[in-house]
């Protein structure tokens, strides 16, 4: 990456506030993990 | 290609979770022997009696030891052959004491079937030419329905038996 | 550097007009899909009624004949026709279609229609109640398999036309990156071609000679393995058109930009790599496949989750960026700024949400030994009514609301928009009830693909039947949704007021990072795909062939022939 492009990338990063996105995907991730653990527990208990 | 720093964290978390799932599964499968059933044992589906386990007198429940049983099942459309009892009646209901180790062995005389002791991990495809087998400990008392859960024809939903685990 | 600059200059997608003759082609494909929806939906309704135990089919119709119609017509016909129509529309819009290409596309259409009619006839005559997976050694009438082969061949021809469309465009635009949607269509048709080779081999080499009596026996496990080599990528063939809309069309509808052109392409390339060498995850409880190879394919299956994780981030990011530009404040203020009253957004958005439980369920299904908890229970049916019958279908409906009026020179009126919103809500409610009940019944051991039965009686069966009642309620609501959708389809096609409806294609940000030119390296993508397939399949397939039991003679009587 040239210096120029790097600056632009950083600039983009500042401009786009993605906190809401981050929280949303993490909620999704936690949901995936919890449901998997639930099924795994069921598997073990049977 | 540029990844936003939050996306890096997200992907690390997500991929990390997947890796952990796989490690747990791999550990269970390779070290604890909880692989899904697959033994690759073949049999002639046109003559299943050629195999000791599927001779008519060996079908159904056999006690091999204290707390150790074998259940041999010959599946065909639309029936599980579990042998006959002393009076010569067809067996449709099997009883085993709680805590027993049971080895299920099943094969098909015709088309593909399923074999599921509903509500347990005994869930196998039963295919012509192969012997499906799985050993489990039956620890929870109750009456379980055994269902064919792979489509085998017009009478598929009439293919069942029951298994009772008693205290 | 020079190249990158040049690619950047053309990043604003140019859009081509769609001629009347083209519209006719695209609408033909899409119309078949909606006819299929109506017939298949009616079958679904009959199924839930029968399974409730309160209703028996008249005229001695067999439950499994109905279920075969439902699976074939919704799983194979509706999806394939809609997708090909959508693919053609996207290609026509972004890279254009020549007269010759259009003619060949019509040939593809009629070959597919011929095949569909052949297959449908055998099913309706009760000669092919083998369900859409047609597992040997149940034998259907040969015309069933020949019809299926024709559908596949027709779909290949359609795909070849798409490839030639892109090739022609690239010749005229040397050094430019292909339009994002054309790139995505090419990936999906490649995926379809490589995957359906498996089922084509099974049908042409195994099933047709055997059903005609030229071959006495069939290798059952091999035929199943070839089927599932196709069966998993099949579901990605359904899903990727939805992803196309999410990545490249929805941003325009909500007034935003594409989050990242490169990441969108990357996720599609990853789907091509990892959606094929994973078919064993449908065969985890089979007796004849080595466990280690099953596990290897489980690992590969988990790889195909990664592009979906990327997609989730990209979509939320598009929504947040757009919402913030419209003045949304705080952590979730942007959420309120999304166009909730626009059905072109709302229906696909609900589809996205449905993919969260759908994906979670998919990870569970694929989890090697854990598969025993759910395999062939009605949980699985609940799972794919979320993924294909909700995520994919609601997105396809979302596409229809603008694509059909665009092609027909009409407008989506506010009234139809409102009707669409009601449709999406009905679908959501009906599916939540039906699919939810299926998931729970499945965890309790209730089997799938089963007519009503009280089995040996008892508590377990009693509980299943209760959930089957709930499915009948959910299924009835869903069927109302289908009627409404078909009504909207007819309105949009024939009666909506004349006008111009936008074909929404999103562009990148003004200052977006340029897409690396190596994305156009098709030989590399195909090469890696083939290597992965060979790595995952050659040893186990050789093993299956070498250690195969005696072949199976055909069985006709179990399906009532
Ligand atoms: C009115 C709406 C619908 C209802 C009431 C419905 C109901 C059902 C039911 C009850 C089953 C399971 C039957 C059994 O296992 O015995 C089933 C299976 C299936 N459904 Fe649906 N469904 C509907 C819509 C759809 C849609 C829109 C699609 C696809 C786009 C679809 C695809 C399938 C497939 C592929 C199967 C599997 C068939 C098989 O196992 O052979 N369904 N449906
Ligand atoms: Cu069956
Ligand atoms: Cu799959």
XYZ file of N, CA and C in Angstrom, chain A residues 1 5 8 11-12 15 17-21 23-25 28 31-32 35-36 39-40 42-43 46, chain C residues 1 8 259 312-313 316-317 320-321 324 331-332 334 356-357 360 363-364 367 369-370 373 443 511:
144
model
N 0.841 -1.194 0.000
C 0.000 0.000 0.000
C 0.877 1.246 0.000
N -2.594 5.736 -0.126
C -3.730 4.852 0.093
C -3.954 4.576 1.568
N -5.825 7.171 3.117
C -7.218 7.111 2.744
C -7.962 6.041 3.558
N -8.572 7.255 6.869
C -9.567 8.299 6.791
C -10.959 7.665 6.742
N -11.077 6.607 5.924
C -12.348 5.900 5.834
C -12.782 5.362 7.186
N -14.215 7.950 9.377
C -15.477 8.451 8.899
C -16.619 7.494 9.248
N -18.372 5.146 11.518
C -18.492 4.691 12.892
C -19.286 3.389 12.861
N -18.645 2.285 13.178
C -19.310 0.998 13.049
C -19.522 0.321 14.395
N -19.692 1.105 15.434
C -19.904 0.511 16.764
C -21.165 -0.332 16.802
N -22.231 0.182 16.200
C -23.498 -0.548 16.199
C -23.366 -1.874 15.479
N -22.626 -1.837 14.367
C -22.378 -3.063 13.619
C -21.655 -4.074 14.488
N -21.466 -4.313 17.759
C -22.314 -4.874 18.812
C -23.300 -5.876 18.212
N -23.877 -5.541 17.050
C -24.859 -6.436 16.426
C -24.236 -7.789 16.084
N -23.072 -7.760 15.408
C -22.497 -9.052 15.024
C -22.063 -9.855 16.247
N -24.984 -11.624 17.527
C -25.205 -12.770 16.649
C -24.242 -13.912 17.003
N -25.202 -15.656 20.095
C -26.349 -16.524 19.832
C -25.904 -17.850 19.213
N -24.981 -17.775 18.252
C -24.488 -19.000 17.618
C -23.833 -19.914 18.652
N -26.438 -21.472 21.112
C -27.265 -22.562 20.579
C -26.420 -23.810 20.339
N -25.185 -23.615 19.928
C -24.332 -24.803 19.717
C -24.091 -25.524 21.041
N -27.122 -27.536 22.034
C -27.258 -28.806 21.320
C -26.204 -29.802 21.795
N -25.012 -29.286 22.055
C -23.942 -30.188 22.505
C -24.285 -30.792 23.866
N -27.261 -31.311 24.975
C -28.295 -32.312 24.721
C -27.657 -33.619 24.238
N -26.687 -33.481 23.348
C -25.989 -34.665 22.834
C -25.335 -35.443 23.976
N -27.689 -37.385 26.327
C -28.503 -38.486 25.797
C -27.714 -39.779 25.760
N -0.386 -0.799 -10.683
C -0.865 0.524 -10.251
C -1.699 1.156 -11.353
N -10.474 1.662 -11.218
C -11.224 2.549 -10.351
C -12.126 3.469 -11.159
N -20.660 -1.721 0.748
C -19.693 -1.581 1.846
C -18.286 -1.843 1.347
N -22.384 -11.079 7.215
C -23.135 -10.464 8.309
C -22.545 -9.102 8.648
N -21.226 -9.031 8.734
C -20.590 -7.750 9.078
C -20.853 -6.707 7.985
N -24.556 -5.385 8.147
C -24.789 -4.448 9.253
C -24.070 -3.133 8.986
N -22.832 -3.237 8.450
C -22.055 -2.028 8.203
C -22.732 -1.147 7.161
N -25.607 0.499 8.960
C -25.208 1.520 9.927
C -24.690 2.772 9.213
N -23.823 2.555 8.211
C -23.260 3.703 7.502
C -24.374 4.539 6.883
N -26.519 6.293 9.559
C -25.835 7.443 10.176
C -25.828 8.640 9.235
N -25.758 4.423 19.439
C -25.324 3.078 19.077
C -26.258 2.462 18.028
N -27.561 2.655 18.187
C -28.501 1.987 17.279
C -29.481 2.946 16.607
N -29.217 4.544 13.964
C -29.246 4.318 12.497
C -30.307 3.316 12.095
N -30.196 -16.141 10.797
C -29.444 -16.273 12.058
C -29.783 -17.609 12.739
N -31.071 -17.881 13.062
C -31.362 -19.234 13.572
C -31.082 -20.308 12.526
N -27.411 -21.001 12.707
C -27.082 -21.676 13.966
C -27.456 -23.153 13.882
N -24.973 -25.117 11.699
C -23.713 -25.473 12.366
C -23.936 -26.719 13.234
N -25.080 -26.759 13.901
C -25.392 -27.919 14.745
C -25.527 -29.185 13.888
N -22.249 -30.771 12.858
C -21.264 -31.038 13.904
C -21.026 -32.536 14.161
N -20.522 -35.935 15.253
C -21.311 -36.869 16.070
C -22.631 -36.273 16.547
N -22.661 -34.929 16.737
C -23.894 -34.280 17.191
C -25.025 -34.424 16.181
N -28.225 -36.307 16.951
C -29.349 -35.735 17.693
C -30.478 -35.336 16.732
N -36.237 -32.296 18.017
C -35.382 -32.569 19.177
C -35.984 -33.665 20.053
N -14.696 7.275 -2.807
C -13.275 7.095 -2.488
C -12.990 5.664 -2.036
